[in-house]
């Protein structure tokens, strides 16, 4: 059976659909490592980490961040579900850098590490978008 040539992708936050549409590839970071999803990918359900998600479309690459969540893949449909997700163009890099500075000033612990990961992911998303992706 020939695989379809595209994926149907939905990037969904708790309060809204952040982005949806056809794509040729999705790259996301799970707790087990980075995953690249192409058409015909085997079914998958995985936990996401706080990181950048890249969605390759016919118009370019959509760059976003997620604060953890789930990645579901089945029948060329990809769902990226997170409590909070932001497109790179929605991120104010100055605010993300301030978040990072504030987090680095916290005492060592899980909350500090979580805030650092989230701030760094937002900064990376903006940098990737500025480097030429949509």
CSV table of C-alpha atoms in Angstrom, one decimal:
chain,number,residue,atom,x,y,z
A,1,UNK,CA,0.0,0.0,0.0
A,2,UNK,CA,1.5,3.4,-1.0
A,3,UNK,CA,1.8,6.0,1.7
A,4,UNK,CA,0.0,9.3,1.3
A,5,UNK,CA,2.3,12.2,0.5
A,6,UNK,CA,1.2,14.5,3.3
A,7,UNK,CA,0.3,14.6,7.0
A,8,UNK,CA,-2.7,16.3,8.5
A,9,UNK,CA,-1.3,18.2,11.5
A,10,UNK,CA,-3.1,19.9,14.4
A,11,UNK,CA,-1.1,21.8,17.1
A,12,UNK,CA,-3.5,22.4,19.9
A,13,UNK,CA,-3.2,24.2,23.2
A,14,UNK,CA,-5.7,24.0,26.1
A,15,UNK,CA,-7.5,27.2,25.0
A,16,UNK,CA,-7.2,27.1,21.2
A,17,UNK,CA,-6.0,25.5,18.0
A,18,UNK,CA,-2.6,27.1,17.4
A,19,UNK,CA,-2.1,25.8,13.9
A,20,UNK,CA,-3.5,23.1,11.7
A,21,UNK,CA,-3.1,22.0,8.1
A,22,UNK,CA,-1.2,19.7,5.7
A,23,UNK,CA,2.5,19.1,6.2
A,24,UNK,CA,5.3,16.9,4.9
A,25,UNK,CA,7.1,16.4,8.2
A,26,UNK,CA,6.8,17.2,11.9
A,27,UNK,CA,9.8,17.2,14.3
A,28,UNK,CA,9.1,17.2,18.0
A,29,UNK,CA,11.1,16.4,21.2
A,30,UNK,CA,9.6,13.6,23.3
A,31,UNK,CA,10.9,12.3,26.7
A,32,UNK,CA,12.7,9.6,24.7
A,33,UNK,CA,14.3,12.0,22.3
A,34,UNK,CA,13.6,13.8,19.0
A,35,UNK,CA,11.0,12.3,16.7
A,36,UNK,CA,10.6,13.0,13.0
A,37,UNK,CA,7.2,12.1,11.6
A,38,UNK,CA,6.8,11.5,7.8
A,39,UNK,CA,3.8,10.3,5.9
A,40,UNK,CA,3.2,6.6,6.5
A,41,UNK,CA,4.7,6.8,10.1
A,42,UNK,CA,3.7,4.0,12.4
A,43,UNK,CA,1.1,4.8,15.1
A,44,UNK,CA,2.8,6.5,18.0
A,45,UNK,CA,1.7,8.1,21.3
A,46,UNK,CA,4.4,9.9,23.3
A,47,UNK,CA,5.0,12.5,26.0
A,48,UNK,CA,6.5,15.8,24.8
A,49,UNK,CA,9.0,17.8,26.7
A,50,UNK,CA,9.1,21.6,26.8
A,51,UNK,CA,10.7,22.2,23.5
A,52,UNK,CA,10.5,23.5,19.9
A,53,UNK,CA,8.2,21.8,17.4
A,54,UNK,CA,8.8,22.2,13.7
A,55,UNK,CA,6.1,21.6,11.0
A,56,UNK,CA,7.3,21.5,7.4
A,57,UNK,CA,4.6,22.8,5.1
A,58,UNK,CA,4.5,23.7,1.4
A,59,UNK,CA,4.9,27.3,2.4
A,60,UNK,CA,7.9,26.8,4.7
A,61,UNK,CA,8.5,25.7,8.3
A,62,UNK,CA,6.1,26.6,11.1
A,63,UNK,CA,8.1,26.9,14.3
A,64,UNK,CA,6.3,26.7,17.7
A,65,UNK,CA,7.0,25.8,21.3
A,66,UNK,CA,5.1,23.5,23.6
A,67,UNK,CA,5.1,23.2,27.4
A,68,UNK,CA,5.1,19.5,27.4
A,69,UNK,CA,2.1,17.5,26.3
A,70,UNK,CA,1.4,14.6,24.0
A,71,UNK,CA,2.3,13.6,20.4
A,72,UNK,CA,-0.1,11.3,18.7
A,73,UNK,CA,0.4,9.8,15.2
A,74,UNK,CA,-2.0,7.6,13.4
A,75,UNK,CA,-3.2,7.2,9.8
A,76,UNK,CA,-1.1,10.3,8.6
A,77,UNK,CA,-2.7,12.5,11.3
A,78,UNK,CA,-0.5,14.1,13.8
A,79,UNK,CA,-1.8,15.8,16.9
A,80,UNK,CA,0.5,17.9,19.1
A,81,UNK,CA,-1.4,18.6,22.3
A,82,UNK,CA,-0.1,20.8,25.0
A,83,UNK,CA,-1.3,22.9,27.9
A,84,UNK,CA,0.4,25.9,26.3
A,85,UNK,CA,1.7,26.2,22.7
A,86,UNK,CA,3.0,29.3,21.0
A,87,UNK,CA,4.0,30.1,17.4
A,88,UNK,CA,7.4,31.7,17.1
A,89,UNK,CA,5.9,34.9,15.9
A,90,UNK,CA,3.8,35.1,19.1
A,91,UNK,CA,6.9,35.0,21.3
A,92,UNK,CA,8.5,38.3,22.5
A,93,UNK,CA,12.1,37.4,22.6
A,94,UNK,CA,12.9,40.1,25.2
A,95,UNK,CA,10.3,38.6,27.5
A,96,UNK,CA,11.7,35.1,27.0
A,97,UNK,CA,15.2,36.3,27.8
A,98,UNK,CA,13.8,38.0,31.0
A,99,UNK,CA,12.1,34.7,31.9
A,100,UNK,CA,15.5,32.9,31.4
A,101,UNK,CA,17.3,35.4,33.6
A,102,UNK,CA,14.7,35.2,36.3
A,103,UNK,CA,14.7,31.4,36.2
A,104,UNK,CA,18.5,31.3,36.5
A,105,UNK,CA,18.3,33.3,39.7
A,106,UNK,CA,16.0,30.7,41.4
A,107,UNK,CA,17.4,28.2,43.8
A,108,UNK,CA,18.4,24.9,42.3
A,109,UNK,CA,15.5,22.5,41.9
A,110,UNK,CA,12.8,21.2,39.6
A,111,UNK,CA,10.9,24.5,39.2
A,112,UNK,CA,14.1,26.3,38.2
A,113,UNK,CA,15.0,23.6,35.6
A,114,UNK,CA,11.4,23.7,34.2
A,115,UNK,CA,11.4,27.5,33.8
A,116,UNK,CA,14.9,27.4,32.2
A,117,UNK,CA,13.8,24.8,29.6
A,118,UNK,CA,10.7,26.7,28.7
A,119,UNK,CA,12.5,30.0,28.3
A,120,UNK,CA,15.3,28.4,26.3
A,121,UNK,CA,12.7,26.7,24.0
A,122,UNK,CA,11.0,30.0,23.3
A,123,UNK,CA,14.3,31.8,22.5
A,124,UNK,CA,15.3,28.9,20.2
A,125,UNK,CA,12.0,29.1,18.4
A,126,UNK,CA,12.4,32.8,17.7
A,127,UNK,CA,16.0,32.3,16.5
A,128,UNK,CA,14.9,29.4,14.2
A,129,UNK,CA,12.1,31.6,12.8
A,130,UNK,CA,14.4,34.5,12.3
A,131,UNK,CA,16.9,32.3,10.5
A,132,UNK,CA,14.5,32.0,7.6
A,133,UNK,CA,11.6,29.7,8.5
A,134,UNK,CA,8.0,30.9,8.7
